[in-house]
Short mmCIF file of C-alpha atoms and ligand atoms in Angstrom, two decimals:
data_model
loop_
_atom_site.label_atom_id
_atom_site.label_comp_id
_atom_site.label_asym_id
_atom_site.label_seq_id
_atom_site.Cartn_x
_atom_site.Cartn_y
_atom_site.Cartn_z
CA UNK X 1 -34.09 74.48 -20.35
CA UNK X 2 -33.75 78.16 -21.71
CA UNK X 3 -33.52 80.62 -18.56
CA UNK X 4 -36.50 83.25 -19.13
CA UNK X 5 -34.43 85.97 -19.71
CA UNK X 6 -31.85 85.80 -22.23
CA UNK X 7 -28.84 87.50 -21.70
CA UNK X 8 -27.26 88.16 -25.70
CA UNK X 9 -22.80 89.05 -25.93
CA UNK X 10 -23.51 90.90 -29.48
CA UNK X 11 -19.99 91.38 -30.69
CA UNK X 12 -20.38 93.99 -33.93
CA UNK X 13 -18.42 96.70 -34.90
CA UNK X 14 -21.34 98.15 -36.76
CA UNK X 15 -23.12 100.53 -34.38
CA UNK X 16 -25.87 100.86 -37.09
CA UNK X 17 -26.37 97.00 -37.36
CA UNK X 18 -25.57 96.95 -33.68
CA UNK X 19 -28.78 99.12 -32.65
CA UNK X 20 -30.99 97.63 -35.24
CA UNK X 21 -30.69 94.33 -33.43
CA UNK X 22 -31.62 95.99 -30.09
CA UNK X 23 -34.74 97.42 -31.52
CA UNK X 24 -35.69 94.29 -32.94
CA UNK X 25 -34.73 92.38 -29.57
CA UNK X 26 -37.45 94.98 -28.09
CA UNK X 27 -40.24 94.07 -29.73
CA UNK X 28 -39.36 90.05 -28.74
CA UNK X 29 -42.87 89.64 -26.20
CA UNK X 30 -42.31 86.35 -25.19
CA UNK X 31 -38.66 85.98 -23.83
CA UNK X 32 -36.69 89.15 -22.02
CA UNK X 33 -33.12 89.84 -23.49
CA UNK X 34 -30.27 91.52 -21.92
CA UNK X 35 -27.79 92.44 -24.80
CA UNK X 36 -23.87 93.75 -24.27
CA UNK X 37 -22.28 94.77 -26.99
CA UNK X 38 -18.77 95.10 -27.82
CA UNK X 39 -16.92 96.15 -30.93
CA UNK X 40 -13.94 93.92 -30.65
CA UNK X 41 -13.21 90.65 -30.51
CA UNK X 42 -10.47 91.30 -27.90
CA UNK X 43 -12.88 93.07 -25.16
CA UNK X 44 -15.38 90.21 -26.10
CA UNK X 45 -13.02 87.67 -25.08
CA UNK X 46 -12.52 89.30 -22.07
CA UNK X 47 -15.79 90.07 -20.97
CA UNK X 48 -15.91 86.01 -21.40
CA UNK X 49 -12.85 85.55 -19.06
CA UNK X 50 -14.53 84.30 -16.20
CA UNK X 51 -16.53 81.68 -18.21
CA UNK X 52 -16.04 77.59 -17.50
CA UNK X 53 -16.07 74.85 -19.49
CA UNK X 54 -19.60 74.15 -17.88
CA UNK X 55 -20.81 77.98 -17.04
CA UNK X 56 -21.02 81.79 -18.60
CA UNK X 57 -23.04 84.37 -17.36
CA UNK X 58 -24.10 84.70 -20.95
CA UNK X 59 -26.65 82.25 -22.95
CA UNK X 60 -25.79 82.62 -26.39
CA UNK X 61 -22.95 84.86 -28.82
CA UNK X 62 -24.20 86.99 -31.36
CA UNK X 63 -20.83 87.37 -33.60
CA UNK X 64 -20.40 89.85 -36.77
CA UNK X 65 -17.48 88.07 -38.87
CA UNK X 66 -15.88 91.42 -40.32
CA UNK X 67 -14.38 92.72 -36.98
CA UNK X 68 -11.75 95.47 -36.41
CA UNK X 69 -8.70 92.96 -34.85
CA UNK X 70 -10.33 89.62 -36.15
CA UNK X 71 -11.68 88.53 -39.32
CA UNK X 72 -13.92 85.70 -40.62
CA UNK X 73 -13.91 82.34 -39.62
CA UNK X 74 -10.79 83.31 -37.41
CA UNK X 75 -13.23 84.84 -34.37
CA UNK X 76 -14.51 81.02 -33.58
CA UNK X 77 -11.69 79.23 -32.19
CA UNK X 78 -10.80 81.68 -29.69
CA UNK X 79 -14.49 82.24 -28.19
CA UNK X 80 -15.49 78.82 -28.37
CA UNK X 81 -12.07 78.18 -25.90
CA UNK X 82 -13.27 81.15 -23.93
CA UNK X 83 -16.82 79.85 -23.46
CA UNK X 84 -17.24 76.15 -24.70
CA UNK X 85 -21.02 76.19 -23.09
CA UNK X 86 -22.22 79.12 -24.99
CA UNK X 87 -23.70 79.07 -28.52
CA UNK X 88 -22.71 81.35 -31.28
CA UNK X 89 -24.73 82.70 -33.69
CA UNK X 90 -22.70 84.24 -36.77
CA UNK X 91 -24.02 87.39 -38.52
CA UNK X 92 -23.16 87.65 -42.57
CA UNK X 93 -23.64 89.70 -45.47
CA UNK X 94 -26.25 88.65 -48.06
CA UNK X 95 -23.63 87.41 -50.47
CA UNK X 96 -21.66 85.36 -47.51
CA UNK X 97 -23.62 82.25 -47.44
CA UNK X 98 -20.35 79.91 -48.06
CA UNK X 99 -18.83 81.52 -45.44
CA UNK X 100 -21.99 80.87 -43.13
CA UNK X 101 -22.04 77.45 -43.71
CA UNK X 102 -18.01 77.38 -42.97
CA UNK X 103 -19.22 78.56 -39.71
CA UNK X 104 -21.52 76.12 -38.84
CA UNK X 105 -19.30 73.62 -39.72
CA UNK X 106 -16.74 74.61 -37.43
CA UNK X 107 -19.09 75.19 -34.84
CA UNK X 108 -21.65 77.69 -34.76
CA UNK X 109 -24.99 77.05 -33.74
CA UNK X 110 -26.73 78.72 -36.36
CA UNK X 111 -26.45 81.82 -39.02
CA UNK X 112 -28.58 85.05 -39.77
CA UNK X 113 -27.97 87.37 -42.78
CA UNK X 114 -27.94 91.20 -41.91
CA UNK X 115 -31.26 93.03 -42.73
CA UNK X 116 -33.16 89.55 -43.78
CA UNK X 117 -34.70 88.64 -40.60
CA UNK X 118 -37.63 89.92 -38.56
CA UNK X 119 -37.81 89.74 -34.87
CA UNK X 120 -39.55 86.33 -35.16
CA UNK X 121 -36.54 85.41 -37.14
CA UNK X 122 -33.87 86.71 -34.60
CA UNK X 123 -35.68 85.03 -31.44
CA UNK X 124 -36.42 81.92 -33.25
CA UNK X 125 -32.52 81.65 -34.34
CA UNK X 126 -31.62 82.63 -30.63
CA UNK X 127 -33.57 80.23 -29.04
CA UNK X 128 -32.81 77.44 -31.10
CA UNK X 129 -29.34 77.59 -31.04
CA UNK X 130 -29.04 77.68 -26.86
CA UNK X 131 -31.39 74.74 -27.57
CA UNK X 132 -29.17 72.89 -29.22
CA UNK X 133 -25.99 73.48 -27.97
CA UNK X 134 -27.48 72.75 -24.23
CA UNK X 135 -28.61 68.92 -25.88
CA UNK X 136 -25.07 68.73 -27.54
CA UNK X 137 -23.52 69.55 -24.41
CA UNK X 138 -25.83 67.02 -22.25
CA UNK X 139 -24.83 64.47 -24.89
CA UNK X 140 -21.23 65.35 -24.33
CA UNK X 141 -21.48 65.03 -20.71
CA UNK X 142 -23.45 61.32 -21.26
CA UNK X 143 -20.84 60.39 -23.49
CA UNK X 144 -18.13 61.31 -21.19
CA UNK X 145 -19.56 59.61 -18.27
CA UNK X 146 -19.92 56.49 -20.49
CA UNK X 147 -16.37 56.75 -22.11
CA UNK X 148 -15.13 57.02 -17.94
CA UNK X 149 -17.50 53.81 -17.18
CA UNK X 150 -16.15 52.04 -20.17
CA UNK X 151 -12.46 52.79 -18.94
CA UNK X 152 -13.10 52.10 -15.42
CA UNK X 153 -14.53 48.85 -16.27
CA UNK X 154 -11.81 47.88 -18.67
CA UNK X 155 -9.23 48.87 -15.87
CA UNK X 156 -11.03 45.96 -13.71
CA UNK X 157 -11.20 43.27 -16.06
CA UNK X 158 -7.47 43.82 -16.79
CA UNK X 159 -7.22 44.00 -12.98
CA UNK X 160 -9.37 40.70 -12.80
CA UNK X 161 -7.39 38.82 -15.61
CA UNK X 162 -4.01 39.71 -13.96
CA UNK X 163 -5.00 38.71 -10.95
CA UNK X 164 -6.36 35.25 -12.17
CA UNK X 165 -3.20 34.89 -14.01
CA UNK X 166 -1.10 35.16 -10.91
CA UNK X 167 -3.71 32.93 -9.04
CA UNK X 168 -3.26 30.41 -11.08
CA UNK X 169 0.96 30.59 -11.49
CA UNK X 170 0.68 30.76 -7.68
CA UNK X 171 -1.11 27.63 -7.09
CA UNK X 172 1.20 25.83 -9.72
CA UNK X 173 4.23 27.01 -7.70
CA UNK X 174 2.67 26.35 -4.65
CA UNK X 175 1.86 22.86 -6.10
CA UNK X 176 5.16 22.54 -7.02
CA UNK X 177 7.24 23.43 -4.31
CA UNK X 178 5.10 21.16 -2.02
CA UNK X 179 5.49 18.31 -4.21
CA UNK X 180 9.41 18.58 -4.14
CA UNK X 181 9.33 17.59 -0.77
CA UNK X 182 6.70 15.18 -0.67
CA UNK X 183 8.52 13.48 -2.92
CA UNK X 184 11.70 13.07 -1.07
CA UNK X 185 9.76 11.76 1.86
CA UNK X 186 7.68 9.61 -0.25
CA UNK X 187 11.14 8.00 -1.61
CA UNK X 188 13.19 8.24 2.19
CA UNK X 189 10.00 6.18 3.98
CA UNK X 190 9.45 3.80 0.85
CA UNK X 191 13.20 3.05 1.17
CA UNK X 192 13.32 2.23 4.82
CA UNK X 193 9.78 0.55 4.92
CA UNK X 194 11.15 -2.04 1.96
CA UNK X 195 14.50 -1.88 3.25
CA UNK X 196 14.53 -1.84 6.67
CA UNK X 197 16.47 -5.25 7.94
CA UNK X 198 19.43 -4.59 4.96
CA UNK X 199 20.04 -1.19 5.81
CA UNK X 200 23.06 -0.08 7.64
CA UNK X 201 22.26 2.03 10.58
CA UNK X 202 24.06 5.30 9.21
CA UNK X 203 22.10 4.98 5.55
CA UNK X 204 18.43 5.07 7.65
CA UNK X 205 19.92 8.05 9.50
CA UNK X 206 20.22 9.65 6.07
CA UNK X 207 16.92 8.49 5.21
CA UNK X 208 14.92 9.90 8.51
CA UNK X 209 17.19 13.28 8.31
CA UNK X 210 16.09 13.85 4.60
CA UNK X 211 12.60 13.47 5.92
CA UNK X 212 13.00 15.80 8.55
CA UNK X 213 14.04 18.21 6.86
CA UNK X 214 11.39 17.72 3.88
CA UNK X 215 8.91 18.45 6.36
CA UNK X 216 10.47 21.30 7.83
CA UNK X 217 10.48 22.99 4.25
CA UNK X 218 7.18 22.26 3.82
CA UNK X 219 6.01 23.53 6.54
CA UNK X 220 8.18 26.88 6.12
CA UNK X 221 6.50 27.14 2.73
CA UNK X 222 2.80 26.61 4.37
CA UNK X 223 3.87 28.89 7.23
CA UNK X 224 4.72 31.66 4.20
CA UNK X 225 2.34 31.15 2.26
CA UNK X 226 -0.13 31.75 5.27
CA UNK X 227 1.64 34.78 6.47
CA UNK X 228 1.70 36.16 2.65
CA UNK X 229 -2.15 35.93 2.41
CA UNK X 230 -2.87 37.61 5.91
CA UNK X 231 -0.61 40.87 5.12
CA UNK X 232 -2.35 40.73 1.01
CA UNK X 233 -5.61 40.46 2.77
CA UNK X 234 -4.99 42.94 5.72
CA UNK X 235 -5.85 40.53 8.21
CA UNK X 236 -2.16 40.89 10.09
CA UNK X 237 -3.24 43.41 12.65
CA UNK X 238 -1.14 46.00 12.96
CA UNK X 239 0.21 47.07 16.37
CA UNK X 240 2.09 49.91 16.99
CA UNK X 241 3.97 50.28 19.99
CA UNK X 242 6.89 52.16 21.28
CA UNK X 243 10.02 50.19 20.53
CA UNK X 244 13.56 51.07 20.83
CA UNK X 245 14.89 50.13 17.69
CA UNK X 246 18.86 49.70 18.54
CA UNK X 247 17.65 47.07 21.40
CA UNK X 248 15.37 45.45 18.43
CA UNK X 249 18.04 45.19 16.06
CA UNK X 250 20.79 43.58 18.50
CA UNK X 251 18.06 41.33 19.57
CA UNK X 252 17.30 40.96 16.09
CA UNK X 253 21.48 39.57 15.62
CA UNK X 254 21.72 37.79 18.51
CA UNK X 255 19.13 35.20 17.05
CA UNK X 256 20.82 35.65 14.01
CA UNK X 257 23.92 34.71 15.34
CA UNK X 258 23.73 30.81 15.68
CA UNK X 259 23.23 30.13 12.22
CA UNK X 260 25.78 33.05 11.54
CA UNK X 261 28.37 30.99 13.23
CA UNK X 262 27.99 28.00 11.89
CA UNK X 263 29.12 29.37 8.39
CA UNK X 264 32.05 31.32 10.43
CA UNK X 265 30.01 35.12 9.29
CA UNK X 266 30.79 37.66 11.33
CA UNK X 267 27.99 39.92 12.09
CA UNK X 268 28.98 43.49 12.31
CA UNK X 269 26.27 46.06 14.03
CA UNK X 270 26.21 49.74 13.67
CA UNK X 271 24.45 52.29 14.75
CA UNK X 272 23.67 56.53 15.66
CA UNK X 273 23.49 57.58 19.15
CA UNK X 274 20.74 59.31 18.46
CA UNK X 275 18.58 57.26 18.43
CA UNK X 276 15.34 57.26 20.82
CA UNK X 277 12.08 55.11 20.88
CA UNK X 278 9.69 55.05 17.70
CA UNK X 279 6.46 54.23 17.18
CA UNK X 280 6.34 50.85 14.86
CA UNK X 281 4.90 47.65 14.61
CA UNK X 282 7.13 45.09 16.18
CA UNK X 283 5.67 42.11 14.02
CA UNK X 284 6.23 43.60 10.48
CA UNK X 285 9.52 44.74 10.83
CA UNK X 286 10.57 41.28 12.46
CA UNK X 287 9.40 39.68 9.45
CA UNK X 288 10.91 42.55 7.38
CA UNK X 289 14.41 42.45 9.12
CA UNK X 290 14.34 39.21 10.10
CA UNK X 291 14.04 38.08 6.25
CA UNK X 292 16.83 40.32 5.00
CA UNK X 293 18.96 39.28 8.01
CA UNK X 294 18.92 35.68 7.38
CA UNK X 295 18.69 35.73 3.59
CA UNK X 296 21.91 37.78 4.05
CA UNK X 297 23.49 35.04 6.07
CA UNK X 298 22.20 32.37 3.78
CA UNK X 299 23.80 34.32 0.57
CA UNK X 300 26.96 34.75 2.14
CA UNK X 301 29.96 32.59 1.24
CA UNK X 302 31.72 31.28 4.69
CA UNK X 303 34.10 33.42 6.81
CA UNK X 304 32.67 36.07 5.27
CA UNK X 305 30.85 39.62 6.77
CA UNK X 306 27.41 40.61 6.97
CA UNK X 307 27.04 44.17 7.96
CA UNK X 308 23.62 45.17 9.77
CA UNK X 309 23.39 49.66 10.03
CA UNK X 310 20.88 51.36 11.74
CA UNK X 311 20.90 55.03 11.21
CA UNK X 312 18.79 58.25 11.30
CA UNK X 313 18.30 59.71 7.64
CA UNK X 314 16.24 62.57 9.60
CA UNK X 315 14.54 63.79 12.30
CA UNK X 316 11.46 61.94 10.62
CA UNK X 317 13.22 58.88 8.70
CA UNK X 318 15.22 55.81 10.00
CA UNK X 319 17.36 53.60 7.12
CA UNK X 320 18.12 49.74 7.72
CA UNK X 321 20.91 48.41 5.88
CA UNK X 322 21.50 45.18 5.62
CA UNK X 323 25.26 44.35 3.32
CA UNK X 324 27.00 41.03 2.60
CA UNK X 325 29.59 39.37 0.76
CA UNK X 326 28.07 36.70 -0.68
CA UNK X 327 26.55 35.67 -4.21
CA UNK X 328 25.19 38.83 -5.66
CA UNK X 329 21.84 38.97 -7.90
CA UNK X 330 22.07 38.98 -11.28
CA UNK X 331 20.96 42.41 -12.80
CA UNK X 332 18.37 40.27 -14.66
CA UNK X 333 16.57 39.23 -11.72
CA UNK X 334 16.65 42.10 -9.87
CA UNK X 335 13.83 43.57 -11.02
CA UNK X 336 11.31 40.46 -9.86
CA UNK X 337 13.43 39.80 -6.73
CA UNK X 338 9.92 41.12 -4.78
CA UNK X 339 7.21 38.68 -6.64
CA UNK X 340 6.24 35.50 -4.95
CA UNK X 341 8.46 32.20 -5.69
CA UNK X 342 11.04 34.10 -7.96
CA UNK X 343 14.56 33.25 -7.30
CA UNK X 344 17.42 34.29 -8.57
CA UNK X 345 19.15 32.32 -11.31
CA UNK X 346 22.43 31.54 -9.50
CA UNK X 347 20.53 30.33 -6.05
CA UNK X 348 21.89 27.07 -6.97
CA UNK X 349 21.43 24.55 -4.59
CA UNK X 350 21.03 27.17 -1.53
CA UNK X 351 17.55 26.01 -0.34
CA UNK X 352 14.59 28.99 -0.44
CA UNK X 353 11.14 29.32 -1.21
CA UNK X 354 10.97 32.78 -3.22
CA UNK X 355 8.71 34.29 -0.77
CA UNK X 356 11.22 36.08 1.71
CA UNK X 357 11.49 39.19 -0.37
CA UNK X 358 7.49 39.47 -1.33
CA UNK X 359 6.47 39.01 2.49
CA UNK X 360 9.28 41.80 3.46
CA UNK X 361 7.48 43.70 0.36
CA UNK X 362 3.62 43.35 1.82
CA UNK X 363 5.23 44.04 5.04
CA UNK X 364 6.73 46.97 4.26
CA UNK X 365 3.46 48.00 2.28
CA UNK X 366 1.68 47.54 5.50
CA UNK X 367 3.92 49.52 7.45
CA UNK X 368 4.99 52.56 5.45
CA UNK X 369 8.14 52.22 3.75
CA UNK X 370 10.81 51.75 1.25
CA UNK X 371 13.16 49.24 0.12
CA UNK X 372 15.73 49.02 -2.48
CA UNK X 373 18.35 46.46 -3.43
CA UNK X 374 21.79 47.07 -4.93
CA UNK X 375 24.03 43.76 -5.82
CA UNK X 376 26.61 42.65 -7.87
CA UNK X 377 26.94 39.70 -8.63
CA UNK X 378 30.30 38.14 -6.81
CA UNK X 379 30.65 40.99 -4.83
CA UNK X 380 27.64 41.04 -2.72
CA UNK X 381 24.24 42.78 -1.95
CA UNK X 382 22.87 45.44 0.08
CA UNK X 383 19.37 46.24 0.86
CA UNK X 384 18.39 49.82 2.58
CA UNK X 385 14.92 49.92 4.48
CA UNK X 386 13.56 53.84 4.23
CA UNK X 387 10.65 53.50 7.58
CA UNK X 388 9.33 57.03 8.15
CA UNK X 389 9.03 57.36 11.92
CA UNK X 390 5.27 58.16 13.55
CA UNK X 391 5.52 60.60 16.25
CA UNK X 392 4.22 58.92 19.72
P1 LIG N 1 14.36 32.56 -0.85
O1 LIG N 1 13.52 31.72 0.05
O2 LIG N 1 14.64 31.92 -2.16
O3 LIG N 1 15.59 33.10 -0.19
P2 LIG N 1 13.42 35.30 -1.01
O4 LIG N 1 12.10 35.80 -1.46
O5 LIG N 1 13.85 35.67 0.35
O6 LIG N 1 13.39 33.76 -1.25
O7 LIG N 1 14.47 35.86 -2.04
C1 LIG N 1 14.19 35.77 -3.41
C2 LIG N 1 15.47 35.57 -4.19
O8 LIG N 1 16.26 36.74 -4.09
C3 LIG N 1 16.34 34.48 -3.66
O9 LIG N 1 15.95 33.23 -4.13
C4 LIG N 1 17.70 34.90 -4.15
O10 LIG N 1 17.85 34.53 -5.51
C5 LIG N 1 17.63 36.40 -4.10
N1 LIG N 1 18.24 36.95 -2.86
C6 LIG N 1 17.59 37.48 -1.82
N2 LIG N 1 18.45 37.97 -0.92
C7 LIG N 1 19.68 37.75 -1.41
C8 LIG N 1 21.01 38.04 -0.95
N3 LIG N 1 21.25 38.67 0.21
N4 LIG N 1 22.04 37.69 -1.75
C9 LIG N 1 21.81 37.08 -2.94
N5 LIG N 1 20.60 36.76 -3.42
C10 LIG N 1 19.54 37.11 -2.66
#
């Protein structure tokens, strides 16, 4: 809508032309004008300094083309960056109608040639051109919106189709990694159910031990699987407490240290003095801890170190790190070590599931923190835990 009262920037170095137009703009019944004129392009620009890309104090550009510090089409660029949201009207010579329609092209709402018009004229030009460039900038804004709709949508699907895809690889790895299993204990009970009177005793031993521990993996991967979901889905509460971390972390080793012993690792503990109680959630960084601890131990070649530090990067930061000796990860599969079911290519026959590293990822997601891995392979691996610490 066109405010009642116009308010005109007449940039025109002409005072003769200049005060022509005002006469003319006085004689205009129906709508009121305001006009400022300048005689530069330079003090037009910065009467338009405080103009957005949405708002200007003025409703439309009246703009002579022969200026003192600009000339021709050369005036357009600048004021149309100055005010996007305000029309221009250019003013021309009788014999510049080329250059007019130059204008327009690159532009300008509409043209009037010096000493044709009439007052009808003027208005009529003036009006029509705020006119239009208020419907060219509401079709601008539509178009944006739709151009941020389209992109938003396309952003979901792409979301949606990813998120299928790694449905669907999940459930085939699931599928597969429970079927492993199944079919050792499928083979173990067939065995001893068709077998049972010419088997010696040690061979059904075998037999019930592979079984046993077919079901155990299984249900390790149902009990991951689970846990995976809940911290995805946000359904692990979280519970933050006051815990004293160096008390955690030996706790943490002591459990560690049966299976550590049966391979002959030594576990090695560090930590500051420093140290005081901090606010975390006991839970999460079991499973995130816990995880690297024993995957650590698992890695690790026999009679071999595992080194577990627990330091203060700041007042406001505590680092895990968790270093062995073992197998390394090659640099290849480093960068996938944290999606679900991807192990390493030289895991061998070390038994594993692949989802260690993407619960300690949710996990750490859930709690606030970092983790990075650095590994050779042959040499060993180290991961560092960044958890910022909550004040109590
Ligand atoms: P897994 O049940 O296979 O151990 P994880 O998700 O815990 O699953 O780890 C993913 C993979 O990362 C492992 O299969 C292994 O290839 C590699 N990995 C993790 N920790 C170590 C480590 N300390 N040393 C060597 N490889 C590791």
């Amino acid at each position: 809508m066109i405010a009642s009262s116009i308010k005109i920037l007449l940039i025109e170095d002409n005072l003769a032309e200049a005060r022509l137009l005002q006469e003319f703009l006085k004689q205009a019944h129906k709508s009121e004008f305001t006009l400022v004129h300048v005689k530069r392009l330079r003090d037009a620009l910065a009467l338009l300094s405080n103009c957005t890309s949405t708002e200007c104090s003025f409703d439309v550009i009246l703009l002579d083309l022969t200026l003192p510090d600009s000339q021709g089409l050369a005036s357009l660029t600048p004021l149309m960056d100055q005010a996007p949201s305000v029309p221009i009207v250019v003013l021309t010579n009788t014999n510049d109608d080329e250059l007019a329609l130059a204008a327009v092209r690159r532009g300008a709402q509409d043209y009037l040639v010096k000493r044709q018009g009439n007052v009808e004229v003027l208005v009529r030009s003036l009006r029509y051109a705020i006119e239009r460039k208020q419907a060219l900038e509401a079709l601008r804004a539509v178009n944006q919106a739709l151009e941020i709709r389209v992109e938003e949508r396309t952003a979901e699907l792409v979301k949606a189709q990813k998120l299928n895809q790694f449905k669907s690889e999940f459930v085939s790895m699931f599928s597969h990694d429970i079927r492993n299993p199944l079919n050792t204990i499928l083979l173990a009970a067939g065995l001893l159910q068709n077998n049972d009177d010419k088997l010696p005793k040690e061979k059904k031993l075998t037999h019930y031990q592979l079984i046993r521990s077919a079901v155990k993996n299984m249900s390790q991967l149902l009990d991951e699987v689970s846990l995976l979901g809940k911290v995805d889905s946000g359904k692990l509460q979280r519970d933050f407490t006051l815990v004293d971390l160096k008390d955690f972390c030996s706790q943490l080793l002591e459990e560690a240290q049966l299976v550590a012993a049966e391979k002959h690792i030594r576990l090695v503990f560090t930590t500051c003095e420093q140290l005081s109680k901090a606010l975390c959630d006991e839970n999460l960084l079991r499973h995130i801890l816990g995880n690297l601890l024993s995957n650590a131990i698992k890695y690790s070649h026999p009679n071999s170190n595992v080194y577990f530090e627990l330091r203060l990067k700041d007042d406001n930061t505590v680092v895990f790190r968790i270093q062995d000796q073992g197998i390394g990860i090659p640099q290849e599969d480093q960068k996938q070590l944290f999606e679900p079911f991807h192990r390493a290519s030289n895991v061998g026959t070390i038994p594993g599931t692949g989802l260690g590293l993407a619960i300690v990822k949710k996990c750490l997601e859930a709690h606030g923190g970092e983790i990075a891995v650095n590994s050779e392979v042959g040499v060993g691996t180290t991961f560092t835990v960044t958890l910022p610490l909550m004040k109590a």
